[in-house]
Amino acid sequence: KCRDTVAILDKASGSYDKAVTLTSFDEEVMGAQLNKPFKFRVLKDGCQEMNGELGETVLDVSGSEKMIKRLPILDVNFPDHSSGEVGIKLGRACFWKKGGGKKKKRRK
């Protein structure tokens, strides 16, 4: 959640200069506009304007084994939070390996 803070896109300038970044366990910086494997997905960007209203931005950090090795996230950086409010809620972390969930055949 945020109020008067840009999370990803700054609608007034049309730029991503104030976009939030995440710092990973291996000290790599991840962002919405960076190249893979240093990129996260933006599922919802409701913090684009500094209009006094409460907004919500939702990020998804997922990907290949290389990306998962970057977890846990050590830092969340909001470059534009000086005059606004920011609240962070972390969701579930799910880990799985591709091809690892093969079902066994039942014998009759």
Coordinates of N, CA and C in Angstrom, one line a residue:
K1 N 0.8 -1.2 0.0 CA 0.0 0.0 0.0 C 0.9 1.2 0.0
C2 N 0.4 2.3 -0.6 CA 1.1 3.5 -0.6 C 0.2 4.8 -0.8
R3 N 0.7 5.9 -0.3 CA 0.0 7.1 -0.5 C 1.1 8.2 -0.8
D4 N 0.9 8.9 -1.9 CA 1.9 10.0 -2.3 C 3.3 9.4 -2.5
T5 N 3.4 8.2 -3.0 CA 4.6 7.6 -3.3 C 4.5 6.8 -4.6
V6 N 5.4 7.0 -5.5 CA 5.4 6.2 -6.7 C 6.1 4.8 -6.5
A7 N 5.4 3.8 -6.9 CA 6.0 2.4 -6.7 C 6.7 1.9 -8.0
I8 N 6.1 2.0 -9.1 CA 6.7 1.6 -10.4 C 6.8 2.7 -11.4
L9 N 5.6 3.0 -12.1 CA 5.5 4.0 -13.1 C 5.1 5.3 -12.5
D10 N 5.9 6.4 -12.7 CA 5.5 7.7 -12.3 C 4.6 8.3 -13.5
K11 N 3.3 8.3 -13.3 CA 2.4 8.7 -14.3 C 2.6 10.2 -14.8
A12 N 3.0 11.1 -13.9 CA 3.3 12.5 -14.2 C 4.4 12.7 -15.2
S13 N 5.5 11.9 -15.0 CA 6.6 12.0 -15.9 C 6.7 11.0 -17.0
G14 N 5.9 9.9 -16.8 CA 6.0 8.8 -17.7 C 7.2 7.9 -17.6
S15 N 7.9 8.1 -16.5 CA 9.2 7.4 -16.4 C 9.2 6.3 -15.2
Y16 N 10.2 5.5 -15.2 CA 10.4 4.5 -14.2 C 11.5 4.8 -13.3
D17 N 12.0 6.0 -13.3 CA 13.1 6.5 -12.5 C 12.9 6.3 -11.0
K18 N 11.7 6.4 -10.5 CA 11.4 6.3 -9.1 C 10.9 4.9 -8.7
A19 N 11.1 3.9 -9.6 CA 10.5 2.6 -9.4 C 11.2 1.9 -8.2
V20 N 10.4 1.1 -7.5 CA 10.9 0.3 -6.3 C 11.9 -0.7 -6.9
T21 N 13.0 -1.0 -6.1 CA 13.9 -2.1 -6.4 C 14.0 -3.0 -5.2
L22 N 14.4 -4.3 -5.5 CA 14.6 -5.3 -4.4 C 16.0 -5.7 -4.4
T23 N 16.6 -5.8 -3.3 CA 18.0 -6.3 -3.2 C 17.9 -7.8 -2.7
S24 N 18.6 -8.6 -3.4 CA 18.5 -10.1 -3.1 C 19.6 -10.5 -2.1
F25 N 19.5 -11.8 -1.7 CA 20.4 -12.4 -0.8 C 21.9 -12.3 -1.3
D26 N 22.1 -12.4 -2.6 CA 23.4 -12.3 -3.2 C 23.7 -10.8 -3.6
E27 N 23.0 -9.9 -3.0 CA 23.2 -8.5 -3.2 C 23.0 -8.0 -4.6
E28 N 22.2 -8.7 -5.4 CA 21.9 -8.2 -6.8 C 20.6 -7.3 -6.6
V29 N 20.5 -6.3 -7.4 CA 19.4 -5.4 -7.4 C 18.4 -5.9 -8.5
M30 N 17.1 -6.1 -8.1 CA 16.1 -6.5 -9.1 C 15.1 -5.3 -9.2
G31 N 14.6 -5.2 -10.5 CA 13.6 -4.1 -10.8 C 12.7 -4.5 -11.9
A32 N 11.6 -3.8 -12.0 CA 10.6 -4.1 -13.0 C 11.1 -3.9 -14.5
Q33 N 12.1 -3.0 -14.6 CA 12.6 -2.6 -16.0 C 14.0 -3.2 -16.3
L34 N 14.5 -4.0 -15.4 CA 15.8 -4.6 -15.6 C 15.7 -5.9 -16.4
N35 N 16.9 -6.3 -16.9 CA 16.9 -7.6 -17.7 C 16.8 -8.8 -16.8
K36 N 16.3 -9.9 -17.3 CA 16.3 -11.1 -16.6 C 17.7 -11.6 -16.3
P37 N 18.1 -12.2 -15.3 CA 17.2 -12.7 -14.2 C 17.1 -11.7 -13.1
F38 N 17.2 -10.4 -13.3 CA 17.1 -9.4 -12.3 C 15.8 -8.6 -12.4
K39 N 14.8 -9.3 -12.8 CA 13.5 -8.6 -13.1 C 12.4 -9.3 -12.3
F40 N 11.4 -8.5 -11.8 CA 10.2 -9.1 -11.2 C 9.0 -8.6 -12.0
R41 N 7.9 -9.3 -11.9 CA 6.7 -8.9 -12.6 C 5.8 -8.0 -11.7
V42 N 5.2 -7.1 -12.4 CA 4.3 -6.1 -11.7 C 2.9 -6.6 -12.0
L43 N 2.2 -7.2 -11.0 CA 0.8 -7.7 -11.2 C -0.2 -6.5 -11.2
K44 N 0.1 -5.5 -10.4 CA -0.8 -4.4 -10.2 C 0.0 -3.2 -9.8
D45 N -0.2 -2.1 -10.5 CA 0.6 -0.8 -10.2 C -0.4 0.3 -9.9
G46 N -0.9 0.3 -8.7 CA -1.9 1.3 -8.3 C -1.3 2.5 -7.6
C47 N 0.1 2.6 -7.6 CA 0.8 3.7 -6.9 C 1.5 4.5 -8.0
Q48 N 0.8 5.2 -8.9 CA 1.4 5.9 -10.0 C 1.3 7.4 -9.8
E49 N 0.4 7.8 -8.9 CA 0.2 9.3 -8.8 C 0.3 9.7 -7.3
M50 N 0.7 10.9 -7.2 CA 0.9 11.5 -5.8 C -0.4 12.4 -5.6
N51 N -1.5 11.7 -5.4 CA -2.8 12.4 -5.3 C -3.5 12.3 -3.9
G52 N -2.8 11.8 -2.9 CA -3.3 11.7 -1.6 C -4.2 10.5 -1.3
E53 N -4.4 9.7 -2.4 CA -5.3 8.5 -2.2 C -4.4 7.3 -2.0
L54 N -5.0 6.4 -1.3 CA -4.3 5.1 -0.9 C -4.3 4.2 -2.2
G55 N -3.2 3.7 -2.6 CA -3.0 2.8 -3.7 C -2.4 1.5 -3.3
E56 N -2.3 0.6 -4.3 CA -1.7 -0.7 -4.0 C -0.9 -1.2 -5.2
T57 N 0.3 -1.7 -5.0 CA 1.1 -2.3 -6.0 C 1.4 -3.7 -5.6
V58 N 1.3 -4.6 -6.6 CA 1.6 -6.0 -6.3 C 2.7 -6.5 -7.2
L59 N 3.8 -7.1 -6.6 CA 4.9 -7.6 -7.3 C 5.0 -9.1 -7.2
D60 N 5.5 -9.7 -8.2 CA 5.7 -11.2 -8.2 C 7.1 -11.5 -8.5
V61 N 7.8 -12.1 -7.6 CA 9.2 -12.6 -7.8 C 9.1 -14.1 -8.0
S62 N 9.4 -14.5 -9.2 CA 9.4 -15.9 -9.5 C 10.3 -16.1 -10.7
G63 N 10.5 -17.4 -11.0 CA 11.4 -17.7 -12.2 C 12.2 -18.9 -12.0
S64 N 13.2 -19.0 -12.8 CA 14.1 -20.2 -12.9 C 14.8 -20.4 -11.6
E65 N 15.6 -21.5 -11.5 CA 16.4 -21.8 -10.4 C 17.4 -20.7 -10.1
K66 N 17.9 -20.0 -11.1 CA 18.8 -18.9 -10.9 C 18.1 -17.8 -10.1
M67 N 16.9 -17.5 -10.4 CA 16.1 -16.4 -9.8 C 15.8 -16.8 -8.3
I68 N 15.5 -18.1 -8.1 CA 15.1 -18.5 -6.8 C 16.3 -18.5 -5.8
K69 N 17.5 -18.6 -6.4 CA 18.7 -18.6 -5.5 C 18.9 -17.2 -5.0
R70 N 18.2 -16.2 -5.5 CA 18.4 -14.8 -5.1 C 17.6 -14.6 -3.8
L71 N 16.7 -15.5 -3.4 CA 15.9 -15.3 -2.2 C 16.7 -15.7 -1.0
P72 N 16.5 -15.1 0.1 CA 15.4 -14.2 0.4 C 15.8 -12.8 0.0
I73 N 14.7 -11.9 -0.1 CA 14.9 -10.5 -0.4 C 15.4 -9.8 0.9
L74 N 16.5 -9.1 0.8 CA 17.0 -8.4 2.0 C 16.6 -7.0 2.1
D75 N 16.3 -6.3 1.0 CA 15.9 -4.9 1.1 C 14.9 -4.5 0.0
V76 N 14.0 -3.6 0.4 CA 13.0 -3.1 -0.5 C 13.3 -1.6 -0.5
N77 N 13.7 -1.0 -1.7 CA 14.0 0.4 -1.8 C 13.0 1.2 -2.6
F78 N 12.4 2.1 -1.9 CA 11.4 3.1 -2.6 C 12.1 4.4 -2.7
P79 N 12.7 4.7 -3.9 CA 13.5 6.0 -4.0 C 12.6 7.2 -3.8
D80 N 11.3 7.1 -3.9 CA 10.4 8.3 -3.9 C 9.5 8.3 -2.6
H81 N 10.0 7.8 -1.5 CA 9.1 7.7 -0.3 C 9.3 8.9 0.7
S82 N 10.1 9.9 0.3 CA 10.4 11.0 1.3 C 9.2 11.7 1.8
S83 N 8.2 11.9 0.9 CA 7.0 12.7 1.4 C 5.8 11.9 1.5
G84 N 5.8 10.6 1.3 CA 4.6 9.8 1.3 C 4.7 8.6 2.3
E85 N 3.7 7.7 2.2 CA 3.6 6.6 3.1 C 3.8 5.3 2.3
V86 N 4.4 4.3 2.9 CA 4.6 3.0 2.3 C 4.3 1.9 3.3
G87 N 3.6 0.9 2.9 CA 3.4 -0.3 3.7 C 3.7 -1.5 2.9
I88 N 4.3 -2.5 3.5 CA 4.7 -3.7 2.8 C 4.1 -4.9 3.4
K89 N 3.5 -5.8 2.6 CA 2.9 -7.0 3.0 C 3.5 -8.1 2.2
L90 N 4.1 -9.1 2.8 CA 4.8 -10.2 2.1 C 3.8 -11.4 2.0
G91 N 3.8 -12.0 0.8 CA 2.9 -13.2 0.6 C 3.7 -14.4 0.8
R92 N 3.0 -15.5 0.4 CA 3.7 -16.8 0.5 C 4.8 -17.0 -0.4
A93 N 5.7 -17.9 0.1 CA 6.9 -18.3 -0.8 C 6.7 -19.7 -1.1
C94 N 6.6 -20.1 -2.4 CA 6.4 -21.5 -2.8 C 7.6 -21.9 -3.6
F95 N 8.2 -23.0 -3.4 CA 9.3 -23.5 -4.1 C 9.0 -24.9 -4.7
W96 N 9.3 -25.1 -5.9 CA 9.1 -26.4 -6.6 C 10.2 -26.5 -7.6
K97 N 10.4 -27.8 -8.0 CA 11.3 -28.1 -9.1 C 10.6 -28.7 -10.2
K98 N 10.8 -28.1 -11.4 CA 10.2 -28.6 -12.6 C 10.5 -30.1 -12.8
G99 N 9.4 -30.9 -13.2 CA 9.6 -32.3 -13.5 C 9.8 -33.1 -12.2
G100 N 9.7 -32.6 -11.1 CA 9.9 -33.3 -9.8 C 8.7 -33.9 -9.3
G101 N 7.5 -33.6 -9.8 CA 6.3 -34.1 -9.2 C 5.6 -35.2 -10.1
K102 N 6.3 -36.2 -10.5 CA 5.8 -37.2 -11.4 C 4.9 -38.2 -10.5
K103 N 3.7 -38.5 -11.0 CA 2.9 -39.4 -10.2 C 3.2 -40.9 -10.5
K104 N 3.1 -41.7 -9.5 CA 3.4 -43.1 -9.7 C 2.1 -43.8 -10.1
K105 N 2.2 -44.8 -11.0 CA 1.1 -45.5 -11.5 C 0.6 -46.5 -10.4
R106 N -0.7 -46.6 -10.3 CA -1.3 -47.5 -9.3 C -1.4 -48.9 -9.9
R107 N -1.1 -49.9 -9.1 CA -1.3 -51.3 -9.5 C -2.7 -51.8 -9.2
K108 N -3.3 -52.5 -10.1 CA -4.7 -53.0 -9.8 C -4.6 -54.4 -9.3

